Coordinates of N, CA, C and O in Angstrom, one line a residue:
M1 N 6.7 2.7 9.5 CA 5.2 2.4 9.9 C 4.9 3.5 10.9 O 5.6 3.9 11.9
S2 N 3.8 4.2 10.6 CA 3.4 5.3 11.5 C 2.5 4.7 12.6 O 2.2 3.8 12.7
I3 N 2.4 5.9 13.6 CA 1.7 5.6 14.8 C 0.0 5.0 14.5 O -0.6 4.3 15.0
K4 N -0.5 5.7 13.4 CA -1.9 5.5 13.1 C -1.9 4.0 12.5 O -2.9 3.2 13.0
T5 N -1.2 3.7 11.6 CA -1.2 2.3 11.2 C -0.9 1.3 11.9 O -1.3 0.3 12.3
A6 N 0.0 1.5 13.1 CA 0.2 0.7 14.2 C -0.9 0.4 15.1 O -1.3 -0.7 15.8
G7 N -1.6 1.5 15.3 CA -2.8 1.6 16.2 C -3.8 0.8 15.3 O -4.5 0.0 16.1
I8 N -4.0 0.8 14.1 CA -4.9 0.2 13.5 C -4.6 -1.5 13.4 O -5.7 -2.3 13.7
K9 N -3.6 -1.8 13.1 CA -3.0 -2.9 13.3 C -3.3 -3.7 14.6 O -3.7 -4.8 14.8
A10 N -3.0 -2.9 15.7 CA -3.3 -3.4 17.1 C -4.9 -3.8 17.2 O -5.1 -4.9 17.8
Y11 N -5.6 -2.8 16.8 CA -7.0 -3.2 17.0 C -7.6 -4.4 16.3 O -8.3 -5.0 16.5
S12 N -7.1 -4.3 14.9 CA -7.5 -5.5 14.1 C -7.0 -6.6 14.7 O -7.7 -7.8 14.5
D13 N -5.6 -6.7 15.3 CA -5.3 -8.1 16.0 C -6.1 -8.4 16.9 O -6.5 -9.5 17.3
A14 N -6.5 -7.3 17.9 CA -7.3 -7.5 19.1 C -8.5 -8.1 18.6 O -9.2 -9.0 19.3
L15 N -9.4 -7.6 17.6 CA -10.5 -8.0 17.0 C -10.6 -9.5 16.6 O -11.4 -10.3 16.9
S16 N -9.5 -9.8 16.0 CA -9.3 -11.4 15.4 C -9.1 -12.2 16.7 O -9.7 -13.5 16.7
N17 N -8.4 -11.7 17.5 CA -8.0 -12.6 18.8 C -9.6 -12.7 19.5 O -9.8 -13.8 20.0
F18 N -10.2 -11.5 19.6 CA -11.4 -11.7 20.4 C -12.5 -12.8 19.6 O -13.1 -13.5 20.3
T19 N -12.4 -12.6 18.3 CA -13.4 -13.4 17.4 C -13.0 -14.9 17.8 O -13.9 -15.9 17.7
K20 N -11.7 -15.2 17.7 CA -11.2 -16.5 18.0 C -11.5 -17.2 19.3 O -12.0 -18.2 19.4
A21 N -11.6 -16.2 20.2 CA -11.9 -16.7 21.6 C -13.3 -16.9 21.8 O -13.8 -17.8 22.4
E22 N -14.0 -16.1 21.1 CA -15.6 -16.2 21.0 C -16.1 -17.2 20.4 O -17.0 -18.2 20.9
Q23 N -15.4 -17.9 19.4 CA -15.8 -19.1 18.6 C -15.4 -20.2 19.5 O -16.0 -21.1 19.6
S24 N -14.3 -20.1 20.3 CA -14.0 -21.3 21.1 C -14.7 -21.5 22.2 O -15.2 -22.6 22.8
I25 N -15.3 -20.5 22.7 CA -16.2 -20.3 23.9 C -17.7 -21.2 23.4 O -18.2 -21.8 23.9
K26 N -17.9 -20.6 22.2 CA -19.1 -21.3 21.7 C -19.1 -22.7 21.5 O -20.2 -23.4 21.8
G27 N -18.0 -23.2 21.3 CA -17.9 -24.6 21.0 C -17.6 -25.4 22.4 O -17.5 -26.7 22.4
N28 N -17.6 -24.6 23.6 CA -17.1 -25.2 24.7 C -18.3 -26.2 25.3 O -19.3 -25.9 25.1
S29 N -18.2 -27.2 25.9 CA -19.0 -28.1 26.5 C -19.8 -27.5 27.6 O -21.0 -28.0 28.1
F30 N -19.3 -26.3 28.4 CA -19.9 -25.7 29.5 C -21.2 -25.1 29.1 O -21.8 -24.8 30.0
D31 N -21.4 -24.7 27.8 CA -22.4 -23.9 27.4 C -23.5 -24.7 27.1 O -24.8 -24.4 27.2
K32 N -23.3 -26.2 26.8 CA -24.5 -27.0 26.6 C -25.0 -27.5 27.9 O -24.3 -28.0 28.8
P33 N -26.3 -27.6 27.9 CA -27.1 -28.1 29.2 C -26.8 -29.9 29.4 O -26.8 -30.3 28.3
V34 N -26.8 -30.1 30.4 CA -26.5 -31.6 30.9 C -27.8 -32.3 30.9 O -28.6 -31.8 31.8
P35 N -27.9 -33.5 30.3 CA -29.1 -34.1 30.4 C -29.3 -34.6 31.9 O -28.4 -34.8 32.6
A36 N -30.5 -34.7 32.2 CA -30.9 -35.2 33.6 C -30.6 -36.6 34.1 O -30.3 -36.8 35.1
S37 N -30.6 -37.3 32.9 CA -30.1 -38.6 33.1 C -28.7 -39.0 33.4 O -28.2 -40.1 33.6
T38 N -27.8 -38.0 33.2 CA -26.5 -38.0 33.3 C -26.1 -38.2 34.6 O -26.6 -37.6 35.8
A39 N -25.2 -39.3 35.0 CA -25.0 -39.5 36.6 C -24.1 -38.3 36.9 O -23.3 -37.8 36.2
F40 N -24.1 -38.3 38.4 CA -23.3 -37.5 38.9 C -21.7 -37.7 38.5 O -20.8 -36.8 38.4
A41 N -21.3 -38.8 38.8 CA -19.8 -39.4 38.5 C -19.5 -38.9 37.1 O -18.2 -38.5 36.9
D42 N -20.4 -39.1 36.2 CA -19.9 -38.9 34.8 C -19.6 -37.4 34.6 O -19.0 -36.8 33.9
T43 N -20.6 -36.6 35.1 CA -20.5 -35.1 35.1 C -19.1 -34.5 36.0 O -18.7 -33.8 35.4
L44 N -18.9 -35.3 37.1 CA -17.6 -35.0 37.7 C -16.2 -35.2 36.8 O -15.5 -34.5 36.8
K45 N -16.5 -36.5 36.3 CA -15.2 -37.0 35.3 C -15.1 -35.8 34.2 O -13.9 -35.5 34.0
T46 N -16.2 -35.4 33.7 CA -16.1 -34.6 32.7 C -15.7 -33.2 33.0 O -14.7 -32.6 32.5
S47 N -16.2 -32.7 34.1 CA -15.7 -31.4 34.6 C -14.1 -31.3 35.0 O -13.4 -30.5 34.7
L48 N -13.8 -32.5 35.7 CA -12.3 -32.6 35.6 C -11.4 -32.9 34.7 O -10.4 -32.3 34.8
S49 N -11.9 -33.3 33.7 CA -11.2 -33.4 32.5 C -10.9 -32.0 31.8 O -10.0 -31.7 31.2
K50 N -12.2 -31.2 31.9 CA -12.1 -29.8 31.4 C -11.1 -29.0 32.1 O -10.2 -28.4 31.6
V51 N -10.9 -29.2 33.5 CA -10.0 -28.4 34.2 C -8.7 -28.9 34.1 O -7.9 -28.1 33.9
N52 N -8.4 -30.1 33.9 CA -7.1 -30.6 33.5 C -6.8 -30.2 32.0 O -5.5 -29.7 31.8
E53 N -7.7 -30.0 31.1 CA -7.2 -29.5 29.6 C -6.9 -28.1 29.9 O -6.0 -27.6 29.3
L54 N -7.6 -27.3 30.8 CA -7.3 -25.9 30.6 C -5.9 -25.6 31.5 O -5.3 -24.9 31.2
Q55 N -5.6 -26.7 32.5 CA -4.3 -26.6 33.2 C -3.2 -26.9 32.2 O -2.0 -26.5 32.1
Q56 N -3.5 -27.7 31.4 CA -2.5 -28.3 30.3 C -2.3 -27.1 29.4 O -1.3 -26.9 28.8
D57 N -3.4 -26.6 29.0 CA -3.2 -25.5 28.0 C -2.5 -24.3 28.4 O -1.7 -23.6 27.8
K58 N -2.7 -24.1 30.0 CA -1.9 -22.9 30.5 C -0.5 -23.2 30.6 O 0.3 -22.3 30.2
K59 N -0.2 -24.5 31.0 CA 1.5 -24.9 30.7 C 2.1 -24.6 29.6 O 2.9 -24.2 29.4
A60 N 1.2 -25.1 28.7 CA 1.8 -24.9 27.0 C 2.0 -23.5 26.6 O 3.0 -23.2 26.1
M61 N 0.8 -22.6 27.0 CA 1.1 -21.3 26.7 C 2.3 -20.6 27.4 O 2.9 -19.7 26.9
I62 N 2.4 -20.9 28.8 CA 3.5 -20.4 29.5 C 5.0 -20.7 28.9 O 5.9 -19.9 28.7
T63 N 5.1 -22.0 28.5 CA 6.2 -22.6 27.9 C 6.3 -21.8 26.5 O 7.5 -21.5 26.2
S64 N 5.4 -21.7 25.6 CA 5.9 -21.0 24.4 C 5.9 -19.5 24.7 O 6.7 -19.0 23.8
F65 N 5.5 -18.9 25.7 CA 5.8 -17.5 25.9 C 7.2 -17.4 26.3 O 7.9 -16.5 25.9
A66 N 7.6 -18.4 27.3 CA 8.9 -18.3 27.7 C 10.0 -18.4 26.7 O 11.0 -17.9 26.7
S67 N 9.7 -19.4 25.9 CA 10.6 -19.5 24.8 C 10.7 -18.6 23.6 O 11.6 -18.4 22.9
G68 N 9.8 -17.7 23.6 CA 9.7 -16.7 22.6 C 8.9 -16.8 21.5 O 8.8 -16.1 20.4
E69 N 8.2 -18.3 21.4 CA 7.5 -18.5 20.3 C 6.2 -17.5 20.2 O 5.6 -17.2 19.1
Q70 N 5.5 -17.2 21.2 CA 4.3 -16.4 21.4 C 4.7 -15.1 22.0 O 5.3 -15.2 23.0
Q71 N 4.2 -14.1 21.5 CA 4.4 -12.7 22.2 C 3.1 -12.1 22.7 O 3.2 -10.9 23.3
N72 N 1.9 -12.9 22.4 CA 0.7 -12.0 22.8 C 0.5 -12.2 24.3 O 0.2 -13.6 24.9
V73 N 0.7 -11.3 25.2 CA 0.4 -11.3 26.7 C -0.9 -11.6 27.1 O -1.3 -12.2 28.1
H74 N -1.8 -10.8 26.3 CA -3.2 -11.1 26.6 C -3.7 -12.3 26.6 O -4.4 -12.8 27.5
E75 N -3.4 -12.9 25.7 CA -4.1 -14.5 25.6 C -3.4 -15.2 26.6 O -3.9 -16.2 27.4
L76 N -2.1 -15.1 27.0 CA -1.5 -15.8 28.3 C -2.1 -15.5 29.5 O -2.5 -16.3 30.2
M77 N -2.6 -14.2 29.7 CA -3.0 -13.8 31.0 C -4.6 -14.5 30.9 O -5.1 -15.0 32.1
I78 N -5.1 -14.5 29.9 CA -6.5 -14.9 29.8 C -6.6 -16.5 30.2 O -7.4 -16.9 30.9
S79 N -5.5 -17.1 29.4 CA -5.4 -18.5 29.8 C -4.9 -18.9 31.3 O -5.7 -19.9 31.9
L80 N -4.2 -17.9 32.0 CA -3.9 -18.1 33.2 C -5.1 -18.1 34.3 O -5.4 -18.7 35.2
Q81 N -5.9 -16.9 33.8 CA -7.2 -16.8 34.6 C -8.2 -17.8 34.6 O -9.0 -18.1 35.5
K82 N -8.4 -18.2 33.2 CA -9.3 -19.4 33.1 C -8.8 -20.6 33.9 O -9.9 -21.1 34.5
A83 N -7.6 -20.9 33.8 CA -7.2 -22.0 34.6 C -7.3 -22.0 35.9 O -7.8 -22.8 36.8
G84 N -6.9 -20.8 36.4 CA -7.1 -20.5 37.8 C -8.4 -20.5 38.4 O -8.7 -21.0 39.5
L85 N -9.5 -19.8 37.7 CA -10.8 -19.8 38.1 C -11.3 -21.1 38.1 O -12.2 -21.5 38.8
A86 N -10.9 -22.0 37.0 CA -11.6 -23.5 37.0 C -11.0 -24.1 38.3 O -11.7 -24.9 38.8
M87 N -9.9 -23.9 38.5 CA -9.2 -24.7 39.8 C -9.9 -24.2 41.2 O -10.0 -25.2 41.8
N88 N -10.1 -23.0 41.3 CA -10.9 -22.4 42.4 C -12.3 -23.0 42.5 O -12.8 -23.4 43.6
M89 N -12.8 -23.2 41.5 CA -14.2 -23.6 41.5 C -14.2 -25.2 41.8 O -15.1 -25.6 42.5
T90 N -13.2 -25.8 41.3 CA -13.0 -27.3 41.6 C -12.9 -27.5 43.0 O -13.3 -28.4 43.7
A91 N -12.0 -26.7 43.7 CA -11.6 -26.7 45.0 C -13.0 -26.5 45.8 O -13.2 -27.1 46.9
A92 N -13.8 -25.4 45.4 CA -14.9 -25.0 46.0 C -16.0 -26.2 46.0 O -16.8 -26.7 47.2
V93 N -16.1 -26.8 44.9 CA -17.0 -27.8 44.8 C -16.5 -29.1 45.9 O -17.3 -29.9 46.4
R94 N -15.3 -29.5 45.6 CA -14.7 -30.4 46.5 C -15.0 -30.2 47.8 O -15.3 -31.0 48.9
N95 N -14.8 -29.1 48.3 CA -14.9 -28.5 49.8 C -16.5 -28.8 50.2 O -17.0 -29.0 51.2
K96 N -17.4 -28.4 49.4 CA -18.8 -28.5 49.6 C -19.2 -30.0 49.6 O -20.0 -30.4 50.5
A97 N -18.5 -30.7 48.6 CA -19.0 -32.1 48.9 C -18.3 -32.7 50.0 O -19.1 -33.8 50.7
M98 N -17.2 -32.3 50.5 CA -16.6 -32.8 51.9 C -17.4 -32.5 53.1 O -17.7 -33.3 54.2
E99 N -18.0 -31.3 53.1 CA -18.8 -31.0 54.0 C -20.2 -31.7 54.0 O -20.7 -32.0 55.3
A100 N -20.7 -31.8 52.9 CA -22.0 -32.6 52.8 C -21.7 -34.1 53.5 O -22.4 -34.7 54.2
Y101 N -20.5 -34.7 53.0 CA -20.1 -36.1 53.5 C -20.0 -36.0 54.9 O -20.5 -37.0 55.7
K102 N -19.3 -35.0 55.5 CA -19.3 -34.9 57.0 C -20.6 -34.8 57.8 O -20.8 -35.3 58.8
E103 N -21.3 -33.9 57.1 CA -22.7 -34.0 57.7 C -23.6 -35.1 57.7 O -24.3 -35.4 58.8
L104 N -23.5 -36.0 56.6 CA -24.1 -37.1 56.6 C -23.5 -38.1 57.7 O -24.2 -38.9 58.0
A105 N -22.1 -38.0 57.8 CA -21.6 -39.0 58.7 C -22.1 -38.7 60.0 O -22.1 -39.7 60.9
R106 N -22.1 -37.4 60.5 CA -22.7 -37.0 61.8 C -24.1 -37.5 62.1 O -24.7 -37.2 63.2
M107 N -25.0 -37.5 60.8 CA -26.4 -37.8 61.3 C -26.7 -39.3 61.9 O -25.9 -40.3 61.5
Q108 N -27.7 -39.3 62.6 CA -27.9 -40.6 63.4 C -29.1 -41.1 62.8 O -30.2 -40.6 62.6
F109 N -29.2 -42.3 62.2 CA -30.3 -43.0 61.6 C -31.1 -43.7 62.4 O -30.7 -44.4 63.5

């Protein structure tokens, strides 16, 4: 196999992985607007289940990479970053909710 064909194969693999990722993002529920009638608790449950799903995907990808089943480091790193970002955002929302609760508790009626 020459360097030229290896380069073309790498580019075509990257393109196919990109299109797969793009299709999975388009089907993601984060892209769809949430109706105004949806309760906060329902929105919170949905978001937490999505974060949990991303964490489980991350764990599965780490396991498959460590066992040698999967050799794609890029997909592994993307999965790690998605799960980390989702967890950071969840922690930020939790912290803001706790600050709001403490502020309400300090208010005198």
